[in-house]
Coordinates of C-alpha atoms and ligand atoms in Angstrom, one line a residue:
M159 CA 99.7 116.2 85.8
P160 CA 103.0 115.3 87.6
D161 CA 105.5 117.9 87.2
I162 CA 108.0 116.4 85.2
T163 CA 110.5 119.3 86.3
D164 CA 110.3 117.7 89.9
T165 CA 113.3 115.2 89.8
T166 CA 113.4 114.0 93.5
W167 CA 109.8 112.8 93.6
W168 CA 110.4 109.3 94.3
R169 CA 112.8 110.1 97.1
S170 CA 110.0 110.7 99.2
A171 CA 106.9 109.1 97.5
A172 CA 104.1 106.8 98.7
I173 CA 103.7 104.0 96.2
Y174 CA 100.4 102.1 96.2
Q175 CA 100.7 98.5 94.6
V176 CA 97.7 97.3 92.8
Y177 CA 97.5 93.4 92.3
P178 CA 95.6 93.9 89.1
R179 CA 93.6 90.2 89.6
S180 CA 92.3 91.8 93.0
F181 CA 91.5 95.4 92.7
A182 CA 88.3 96.0 90.9
D183 CA 86.9 94.0 87.8
A184 CA 84.8 96.3 85.4
N185 CA 83.7 93.8 82.9
G186 CA 82.2 91.7 85.7
D187 CA 84.0 88.1 84.8
G188 CA 85.3 87.8 88.2
T189 CA 88.8 89.0 87.7
G190 CA 90.1 92.6 88.1
D191 CA 91.3 94.4 85.0
L192 CA 92.7 97.7 83.7
P193 CA 89.4 99.5 83.3
G194 CA 88.7 98.4 86.8
I195 CA 91.9 100.1 88.1
T196 CA 91.4 103.4 86.2
G197 CA 87.7 103.4 87.7
H198 CA 89.2 103.4 91.1
L199 CA 92.1 105.5 90.7
D200 CA 90.2 108.6 92.7
H201 CA 90.5 106.1 95.4
I202 CA 94.2 105.8 95.5
A203 CA 94.8 109.9 94.8
N204 CA 92.0 110.5 97.6
L205 CA 94.3 108.6 100.2
G206 CA 97.3 110.9 99.3
M207 CA 99.5 108.3 97.3
D208 CA 102.1 109.7 94.9
A209 CA 102.2 106.9 92.6
I210 CA 100.7 103.5 91.7
W211 CA 102.8 100.3 91.0
I212 CA 100.8 97.5 88.7
S213 CA 101.7 94.0 89.3
P214 CA 101.9 92.0 85.8
F215 CA 99.0 92.7 83.8
Y216 CA 100.6 91.0 80.3
P217 CA 99.7 88.0 78.7
S218 CA 100.2 85.1 80.5
P219 CA 99.0 81.5 81.6
Q220 CA 98.9 82.5 85.1
R221 CA 100.6 79.7 86.6
D222 CA 102.5 82.3 88.9
G223 CA 99.8 85.2 89.1
G224 CA 100.9 86.8 85.8
Y225 CA 104.8 86.9 87.0
D226 CA 104.9 84.4 84.3
V227 CA 104.9 86.5 81.2
A228 CA 104.3 85.1 77.8
D229 CA 104.4 88.5 76.0
Y230 CA 106.2 91.6 77.5
R231 CA 104.9 94.0 75.0
N232 CA 100.9 93.6 75.3
V233 CA 98.1 93.5 77.7
A234 CA 96.3 90.0 78.8
P235 CA 92.7 89.8 77.2
Q236 CA 91.4 89.5 80.9
Y237 CA 93.0 92.6 81.6
G238 CA 91.8 94.6 78.7
T239 CA 94.0 96.0 76.0
L240 CA 96.7 98.6 75.3
D241 CA 94.4 101.5 74.7
D242 CA 93.0 100.3 78.3
F243 CA 96.5 100.7 79.7
D244 CA 96.9 103.9 77.6
D245 CA 93.6 105.3 79.1
L246 CA 94.8 104.3 83.0
V247 CA 98.3 106.1 82.5
H248 CA 96.5 109.2 81.1
R249 CA 93.9 109.3 84.1
A250 CA 96.7 108.6 86.5
H251 CA 98.7 111.6 85.4
E252 CA 95.2 113.8 85.5
L253 CA 95.2 112.8 89.2
D254 CA 98.7 113.5 89.7
L255 CA 99.7 109.9 90.4
R256 CA 102.6 108.6 88.7
V257 CA 102.4 104.9 87.2
I258 CA 105.1 102.0 87.6
V259 CA 104.9 98.9 85.9
D260 CA 106.2 95.5 86.7
L261 CA 109.3 94.1 84.9
V262 CA 110.0 90.6 85.0
P263 CA 113.6 89.8 83.8
N264 CA 114.6 86.8 85.5
H265 CA 112.0 84.3 83.6
C266 CA 109.3 84.3 81.6
S267 CA 106.5 81.8 80.9
D268 CA 107.2 78.5 79.3
Q269 CA 104.5 79.7 76.8
H270 CA 106.5 82.9 75.9
A271 CA 107.5 82.2 71.8
D272 CA 111.3 82.4 72.6
F273 CA 111.2 79.4 74.8
Q274 CA 108.6 77.8 72.4
A275 CA 111.3 78.4 69.7
A276 CA 114.0 76.7 72.2
L277 CA 112.1 73.6 72.5
A278 CA 111.6 73.1 68.9
A279 CA 115.5 73.9 68.1
A280 CA 118.5 71.9 68.6
P281 CA 120.7 71.7 72.1
G282 CA 123.4 74.6 71.5
S283 CA 121.2 76.5 69.0
P284 CA 120.9 80.1 69.4
E285 CA 117.4 79.6 70.3
R286 CA 118.4 77.5 73.5
E287 CA 121.1 79.7 74.2
K288 CA 118.4 82.3 75.4
F289 CA 117.8 80.1 78.4
I290 CA 119.6 78.1 80.8
F291 CA 119.7 74.7 79.3
R292 CA 122.3 72.1 80.1
D293 CA 122.6 68.0 79.8
G294 CA 121.9 65.8 82.8
L295 CA 124.0 63.9 84.8
G296 CA 125.3 60.5 84.8
D297 CA 125.4 58.1 82.0
D298 CA 121.5 58.6 80.6
G299 CA 121.2 62.1 81.8
T300 CA 118.4 61.5 84.3
T301 CA 120.3 63.4 87.2
P302 CA 119.5 67.3 86.9
P303 CA 122.6 69.4 86.2
N304 CA 122.9 70.4 90.0
D305 CA 121.2 70.6 92.9
W306 CA 119.5 73.8 93.3
Q307 CA 116.0 73.9 94.5
S308 CA 113.2 75.9 93.1
M309 CA 111.8 78.8 95.2
F310 CA 108.6 76.8 95.0
E311 CA 109.9 74.0 96.0
G312 CA 111.3 70.9 94.3
S313 CA 114.4 70.7 92.0
A314 CA 115.1 74.0 89.8
W315 CA 115.8 72.0 86.7
T316 CA 112.7 70.4 84.6
R317 CA 114.0 67.7 81.6
I318 CA 112.2 68.3 78.2
T319 CA 111.3 65.9 75.6
E320 CA 113.9 66.8 72.5
P321 CA 111.6 67.3 69.1
D322 CA 112.7 63.9 67.8
G323 CA 110.8 62.5 71.0
S324 CA 114.2 61.5 73.1
L325 CA 114.4 62.6 76.8
G326 CA 116.7 65.4 76.4
Q327 CA 118.2 68.6 78.0
W328 CA 117.4 70.0 81.2
Y329 CA 116.2 73.9 81.9
L330 CA 116.7 76.0 84.8
H331 CA 113.8 77.5 86.7
L332 CA 114.4 79.1 90.0
F333 CA 110.5 79.2 90.2
D334 CA 107.8 77.1 88.8
T335 CA 108.8 74.8 86.1
S336 CA 106.5 77.3 83.7
Q337 CA 109.1 79.6 84.2
P338 CA 112.3 79.1 82.3
D339 CA 115.1 81.5 83.3
W340 CA 116.6 83.7 80.6
N341 CA 120.2 83.6 79.9
W342 CA 121.5 87.3 81.3
D343 CA 125.0 86.2 79.7
N344 CA 123.2 86.5 76.2
P345 CA 123.2 89.9 74.5
A346 CA 120.1 88.8 72.6
V347 CA 118.1 88.6 75.9
R348 CA 119.6 92.0 76.6
A349 CA 118.4 93.6 73.5
D350 CA 115.0 92.3 73.3
F351 CA 114.5 93.5 77.1
E352 CA 115.7 97.0 76.3
K353 CA 113.0 96.7 73.7
T354 CA 110.7 96.3 76.3
L355 CA 112.0 99.2 78.6
R356 CA 111.5 101.3 75.6
F357 CA 107.9 100.0 74.8
W358 CA 106.5 101.1 77.9
L359 CA 108.4 104.2 78.4
D360 CA 107.0 105.3 75.2
R361 CA 103.6 105.0 76.7
D362 CA 104.8 107.2 79.3
V363 CA 105.1 105.0 82.5
D364 CA 107.3 106.9 85.2
G365 CA 109.2 103.6 86.1
F366 CA 109.4 99.7 86.3
R367 CA 109.6 97.5 89.8
V368 CA 112.1 94.9 88.9
D369 CA 111.4 91.4 89.7
V370 CA 113.7 89.0 91.2
C371 CA 116.4 91.5 90.0
D372 CA 119.2 89.7 92.3
A373 CA 119.0 86.5 90.3
M374 CA 119.3 87.4 86.8
I375 CA 123.2 86.3 86.7
K376 CA 123.9 83.1 88.1
A377 CA 127.6 81.9 89.2
K378 CA 129.8 80.8 86.5
G379 CA 129.6 76.9 86.1
L380 CA 126.5 77.1 88.2
P381 CA 128.3 75.1 91.3
N382 CA 126.0 73.2 93.6
W383 CA 124.1 74.8 96.5
P384 CA 122.4 72.6 98.7
Y385 CA 120.4 75.6 100.8
R386 CA 117.1 76.2 100.5
T387 CA 116.4 80.0 100.4
K388 CA 114.1 81.9 102.4
G389 CA 113.2 85.6 103.2
V390 CA 116.3 87.9 102.8
V391 CA 119.4 86.2 101.7
E392 CA 122.7 86.2 103.1
P393 CA 125.6 84.5 102.3
V394 CA 126.6 81.0 104.0
D395 CA 130.1 80.8 105.5
G396 CA 131.0 83.8 103.7
V397 CA 130.1 82.5 100.0
T398 CA 127.3 84.2 98.2
P399 CA 124.5 81.8 96.8
P400 CA 125.4 81.0 93.4
M401 CA 122.2 82.4 92.2
W402 CA 121.9 85.4 94.3
D403 CA 123.8 88.9 94.2
Q404 CA 126.2 88.2 91.7
E405 CA 128.5 91.2 90.4
G406 CA 127.2 90.9 86.9
I407 CA 124.0 92.0 87.7
H408 CA 125.1 95.6 88.1
E409 CA 126.3 96.0 84.8
I410 CA 122.6 95.4 83.5
F411 CA 121.2 97.9 85.8
H412 CA 123.7 100.7 84.6
Q413 CA 122.4 100.0 81.1
W414 CA 119.1 100.0 82.0
R415 CA 119.5 103.2 83.5
A416 CA 121.1 105.1 80.9
V417 CA 117.7 104.1 78.7
L418 CA 115.3 105.4 81.1
D419 CA 117.8 108.6 81.8
S420 CA 117.7 109.3 78.2
Y421 CA 113.6 110.1 78.7
E422 CA 111.8 113.3 79.5
G423 CA 111.5 113.5 83.6
V424 CA 112.4 111.2 85.7
R425 CA 111.5 107.5 85.1
I426 CA 112.8 104.9 87.9
L427 CA 113.8 101.7 88.5
C428 CA 113.0 100.0 92.1
A429 CA 114.8 96.6 92.7
E430 CA 112.7 93.7 94.2
A431 CA 115.6 92.0 95.8
W432 CA 115.6 90.0 98.9
L433 CA 118.8 91.1 100.4
P434 CA 120.0 92.8 103.5
P435 CA 120.2 96.6 103.4
Q436 CA 123.9 96.4 103.0
R437 CA 123.9 94.6 99.5
T438 CA 120.6 96.4 98.2
A439 CA 122.3 99.5 98.9
R440 CA 124.7 98.4 96.0
I441 CA 122.1 98.3 93.6
V442 CA 121.0 101.8 94.4
R443 CA 124.6 103.2 93.6
E444 CA 125.0 105.9 91.4
G445 CA 123.8 105.0 87.7
E446 CA 122.1 102.0 88.6
M447 CA 118.6 101.8 90.1
H448 CA 116.9 104.6 92.2
Q449 CA 115.4 102.4 94.9
A450 CA 115.0 99.0 96.3
F451 CA 112.6 97.5 98.5
N452 CA 113.9 97.2 102.4
F453 CA 112.6 93.5 103.1
A454 CA 114.7 93.5 106.1
Y455 CA 112.2 96.1 107.3
L456 CA 109.1 94.1 106.6
E457 CA 110.8 90.9 108.2
Q458 CA 110.9 92.4 111.7
L459 CA 108.7 91.3 114.6
W460 CA 106.7 93.6 116.7
N461 CA 109.9 94.7 118.6
A462 CA 111.5 98.0 119.1
A463 CA 115.1 97.0 119.2
D464 CA 115.0 94.9 115.9
I465 CA 112.9 97.6 114.2
R466 CA 115.2 100.4 115.5
A467 CA 118.3 98.5 114.5
T468 CA 116.7 97.8 111.1
I469 CA 115.8 101.6 110.7
D470 CA 119.4 102.6 111.8
T471 CA 121.2 100.2 109.2
S472 CA 118.9 100.9 106.4
L473 CA 119.6 104.6 106.5
A474 CA 123.4 104.2 107.0
A475 CA 123.8 101.6 104.4
N476 CA 121.3 104.0 101.6
D477 CA 122.9 107.1 103.0
A478 CA 126.1 106.1 102.1
V479 CA 125.5 105.7 98.4
G480 CA 123.3 108.9 98.1
A481 CA 120.0 106.6 97.9
P482 CA 116.5 107.1 99.7
T483 CA 115.8 104.3 102.0
T484 CA 112.4 102.7 101.3
W485 CA 109.8 101.1 103.8
V486 CA 107.4 98.1 103.1
L487 CA 105.0 96.1 105.4
S488 CA 102.8 94.2 102.9
N489 CA 102.6 93.0 99.6
H490 CA 101.4 90.3 97.3
D491 CA 103.8 87.5 98.5
V492 CA 103.3 88.0 102.4
M493 CA 101.1 87.4 104.9
R494 CA 99.2 90.7 105.4
H495 CA 100.7 92.7 108.1
A496 CA 97.5 93.0 110.0
S497 CA 97.6 89.5 110.5
R498 CA 101.1 89.1 111.0
Y499 CA 101.3 91.2 114.2
G500 CA 98.3 89.2 115.2
Y501 CA 100.7 86.3 116.4
D502 CA 103.3 86.5 119.1
G503 CA 106.7 85.2 117.8
P504 CA 107.9 84.6 114.1
V505 CA 105.4 83.8 111.3
E506 CA 106.0 82.0 108.0
L507 CA 105.8 84.9 105.4
E508 CA 104.8 83.1 102.4
S509 CA 103.5 79.9 103.4
G510 CA 99.8 80.4 103.9
V511 CA 97.8 80.0 107.0
G512 CA 94.7 77.4 106.5
A513 CA 91.6 76.7 108.9
N514 CA 93.4 74.3 110.7
D515 CA 96.3 76.4 111.6
P516 CA 96.7 78.5 114.4
Q517 CA 94.8 81.7 113.8
P518 CA 95.9 85.2 114.1
N519 CA 94.3 87.5 116.8
R520 CA 92.4 89.8 114.5
E521 CA 91.9 92.4 116.7
L522 CA 95.4 92.7 118.2
G523 CA 97.1 92.3 114.8
L524 CA 94.9 95.4 113.6
R525 CA 95.9 97.6 116.5
R526 CA 99.6 96.8 115.7
A527 CA 99.0 97.1 112.4
R528 CA 98.0 100.6 112.4
A529 CA 100.4 101.6 115.0
A530 CA 103.4 100.2 112.4
T531 CA 101.9 102.0 109.5
A532 CA 102.1 105.4 111.3
L533 CA 105.7 104.5 112.5
M534 CA 106.2 103.5 108.6
L535 CA 105.2 106.8 107.5
A536 CA 107.1 109.1 109.6
L537 CA 110.2 107.5 108.6
P538 CA 112.4 109.4 106.0
G539 CA 112.4 108.0 102.4
S540 CA 109.8 106.4 100.2
A541 CA 106.9 104.1 101.4
Y542 CA 105.3 101.1 99.8
L543 CA 102.0 100.5 100.5
Y544 CA 99.7 97.2 99.4
Q545 CA 95.9 97.3 98.1
G546 CA 93.7 96.9 101.0
E547 CA 95.9 97.3 103.8
E548 CA 94.4 100.8 103.9
L549 CA 91.0 99.1 104.9
G550 CA 92.8 96.9 107.7
L551 CA 92.4 93.9 105.9
P552 CA 93.3 90.9 107.1
E553 CA 95.2 87.9 105.5
V554 CA 92.5 85.4 104.5
T555 CA 92.9 82.1 106.4
T556 CA 89.5 80.4 105.1
L557 CA 90.4 79.7 101.5
P558 CA 89.3 75.8 100.6
D559 CA 92.2 74.2 99.3
E560 CA 90.5 73.5 95.9
V561 CA 90.6 77.1 95.3
L562 CA 94.4 77.9 96.2
D563 CA 96.0 78.8 93.1
D564 CA 99.8 79.7 94.2
P565 CA 102.0 77.0 92.4
V566 CA 103.6 76.2 95.4
W567 CA 100.6 74.3 96.7
E568 CA 100.8 71.9 94.1
R569 CA 104.5 72.0 93.9
S570 CA 104.6 71.0 97.7
G571 CA 102.5 68.1 97.3
H572 CA 99.7 70.1 99.4
V573 CA 102.1 70.9 102.3
T574 CA 102.6 74.8 101.4
R575 CA 99.4 76.7 101.0
G576 CA 101.2 79.7 99.6
R577 CA 100.1 83.5 99.1
D578 CA 96.2 83.1 97.9
G579 CA 95.8 84.4 101.3
C580 CA 96.9 87.9 100.5
R581 CA 95.4 88.5 97.0
V582 CA 91.7 88.0 97.7
P583 CA 89.7 90.6 95.6
L584 CA 89.0 93.7 97.6
P585 CA 85.7 94.8 99.2
W586 CA 84.4 98.1 98.0
Q587 CA 80.7 98.3 99.0
Q588 CA 79.1 96.3 102.2
A589 CA 76.6 95.3 100.2
G590 CA 76.2 93.0 97.3
S591 CA 77.7 89.2 97.0
T592 CA 81.3 90.5 95.8
F593 CA 81.2 93.4 97.8
G594 CA 81.5 96.1 95.0
F595 CA 84.5 94.2 93.3
N596 CA 82.2 93.9 90.4
S597 CA 78.5 94.9 89.6
T598 CA 77.4 91.5 88.0
E599 CA 78.2 89.6 91.1
A600 CA 80.0 87.1 89.3
A601 CA 81.9 85.0 91.4
T602 CA 85.2 86.7 92.1
W603 CA 88.5 84.1 91.3
L604 CA 89.2 83.6 95.2
P605 CA 85.9 83.6 97.3
Q606 CA 85.5 86.4 99.7
P607 CA 84.8 85.9 103.0
D608 CA 81.5 86.9 104.6
Y609 CA 83.3 89.2 106.9
F610 CA 85.1 91.2 104.0
G611 CA 82.1 93.7 103.8
Q612 CA 82.7 95.3 107.2
Y613 CA 86.2 96.3 105.8
A614 CA 84.5 97.7 102.9
V615 CA 85.9 101.5 101.6
D616 CA 82.4 102.4 102.0
A617 CA 82.2 101.0 105.5
Q618 CA 85.1 103.2 106.5
T619 CA 84.7 106.4 104.5
G620 CA 84.1 109.4 106.5
V621 CA 84.0 107.2 109.8
A622 CA 86.2 108.4 112.7
G623 CA 88.7 106.2 113.8
S624 CA 88.4 103.7 110.6
T625 CA 91.7 102.4 109.3
L626 CA 91.1 104.2 105.8
E627 CA 90.4 107.4 107.4
L628 CA 93.9 106.8 109.4
Y629 CA 95.5 106.0 106.4
R630 CA 94.3 109.1 104.9
A631 CA 95.1 111.4 107.9
A632 CA 98.9 110.0 107.9
L633 CA 99.5 110.2 104.1
T634 CA 98.2 113.8 103.9
L635 CA 100.0 115.0 107.0
R636 CA 103.2 112.9 105.8
R637 CA 102.6 115.1 102.2
E638 CA 102.1 118.2 104.2
L639 CA 105.1 118.1 106.4
N640 CA 107.5 116.5 103.6
L641 CA 107.9 113.8 106.2
G642 CA 109.6 111.6 103.2
A643 CA 112.4 114.0 103.1
G644 CA 114.8 115.2 105.8
E645 CA 116.5 113.5 108.7
M646 CA 115.3 111.6 111.9
R647 CA 116.4 112.1 115.2
W648 CA 116.1 109.6 118.0
A649 CA 115.1 110.7 121.3
A650 CA 117.4 110.4 124.1
D651 CA 115.3 108.7 126.6
A652 CA 112.5 106.3 125.3
A653 CA 111.8 103.6 127.6
A654 CA 111.7 99.7 127.0
N655 CA 109.8 98.6 123.8
V656 CA 109.2 102.3 122.8
L657 CA 110.4 103.9 119.6
A658 CA 110.5 108.0 119.8
F659 CA 112.0 110.5 117.6
T660 CA 112.0 113.5 115.9
R661 CA 111.2 115.0 112.5
G662 CA 111.7 118.6 112.7
D663 CA 109.1 120.0 115.2
L664 CA 107.0 116.8 114.8
H665 CA 107.2 114.2 117.7
V666 CA 106.7 110.2 117.2
V667 CA 106.1 107.8 119.5
A668 CA 105.6 104.0 118.6
N669 CA 104.5 102.1 121.7
V670 CA 105.6 98.7 120.6
G671 CA 104.2 97.0 123.8
G672 CA 105.7 98.9 126.2
E673 CA 104.2 100.4 129.4
P674 CA 102.0 103.8 128.6
V675 CA 104.2 106.9 127.3
A676 CA 102.8 109.8 129.0
L677 CA 102.8 112.9 126.6
P678 CA 104.1 116.3 127.7
Q679 CA 101.4 118.8 129.3
G680 CA 100.0 120.6 126.3
A681 CA 100.9 117.9 123.3
E682 CA 99.3 118.8 120.3
V683 CA 98.1 115.2 118.8
L684 CA 98.1 115.2 115.2
L685 CA 97.7 111.5 114.8
A686 CA 96.7 108.6 116.9
T687 CA 96.4 105.3 116.1
A688 CA 94.4 104.2 119.1
D689 CA 92.7 106.4 121.9
L690 CA 95.1 107.6 124.5
E691 CA 94.6 106.6 128.2
A692 CA 94.6 109.2 130.6
G693 CA 97.0 111.2 128.5
S694 CA 99.1 108.5 127.9
V695 CA 100.0 106.3 124.5
P696 CA 99.2 102.9 125.3
A697 CA 100.8 99.7 124.3
D698 CA 100.3 99.1 120.5
T699 CA 99.8 102.5 119.7
T700 CA 101.7 105.3 117.4
V701 CA 101.2 109.0 118.2
W702 CA 102.5 112.0 116.1
Y703 CA 102.5 115.2 118.1
R704 CA 103.8 118.6 118.5
A705 CA 105.2 119.8 122.3
Ligands
GLC819 C1 108.5 88.1 92.6 C2 106.9 88.4 92.8 C3 106.6 86.7 93.2 C4 106.8 85.9 91.9 C5 108.4 85.7 92.2 C6 108.3 84.9 90.8 O1 109.1 87.6 94.0 O2 107.1 89.1 93.7 O3 104.8 87.1 93.2 O4 106.1 84.6 92.3 O5 108.9 86.8 91.8 O6 108.2 85.6 89.5

């Protein structure tokens, strides 16, 4: 059982993201489920993780992989039942794993009862006021209320047909048409989400990852904004985009924090906000959220100077407000880092790669990814890891067009493939047509490539040098040496494209493509992501050692 008197667990935690659709399928229908997660929690505990974060498993039409929530306080039938959820939490806690669930407060599904009620009600009604409905522009209202673009391409507005059959108002959706944005200026919306927080806290969850939390408040008057947002959002000519990072979000976070703090132990809030560290640091000030994803870190290319600058900026920004820094390299929205680093030069994080696109160098990508992970796990703070990265899984770049599920594929007119390549169901065993994802061999919801078997958990367990054993060793050492806490000190004399620092008496050298770095005579190597060459750390390799 996690120790409820430990009030700082989250400051240094290693947190494993489970994407439930693709983790493990216990009922054999081709889609993962909650009993599948429960049945494989020992895999996560044995890796040396402290917590799991589970992406949405709520009732949903799955137009955006469950981030289109139709009912915030229930479990979707394809994932199981509330009892299954309770079993999962119970088993996780037995294994000393804390459980973080996903809260999606910016928008819901158009199938949510409140949105259906809003469609059935009149303009200006309390039902409509829960969302962002506006009249269109022009004499006949055919022009959207402003020029905002959806994150999934196309306009951020959709026009409805009123109950009397006439063409009517427009509603705002920063994402898919099926994901109407809530109106967070409305106290009724706030009250309902507080109920949701309490619902899951009462079921003993240890925290929430808060989806798109920086978009919940929009600038008054919804001023036009012609720019398309991609990646970490920065002001343009000194102006903050009217849909991101508005001052009003902080009041909400304070209210939520008070709710969490009224529960036993420490329950945490983690912000998903694609903002620079200086801005996410404002979300983790005293009395607000506990931590925020560090997407600036994820965005860095394999280049020592840039990585170092981001580490410094992140630590400084978070230290200034007394919050821990977090680190992340992969999640369900971006190309897996084992493939990202297999390109030289920038890649589109969320656009997807098809069979006709330039392919990543898989061997180089994995070598760099292992080095990048060992670097990340040596940094002070909390680390988020995404299911399958412990297997060295590459992005799947061979998905046929007809299986693509990301809404961006349709919305872009079949130009942008989207994020399915990092969401392919996990291989647990080398044998079998679904590589152990289920036992019925029912086809997986996204097809697994033939080569997935070589990455399977059973193919790597106990195999020296495998990526799985590397993760296990790194996470175990990280815990033993308490690397999540404390300070780091850069070495004074690192060569070009090398990152070198100490954590107490531990030395870390990440050779980010520089000349081989000689280790001191008699160095005791604790971890190496590739073989040393004549006692030196070769390019694209990270080593932890004691001098
Ligand atoms: C977040 C989720 C992403 C989803 C989007 C809209 O960025 O991580 O998967 O599509 O929010 O909910």
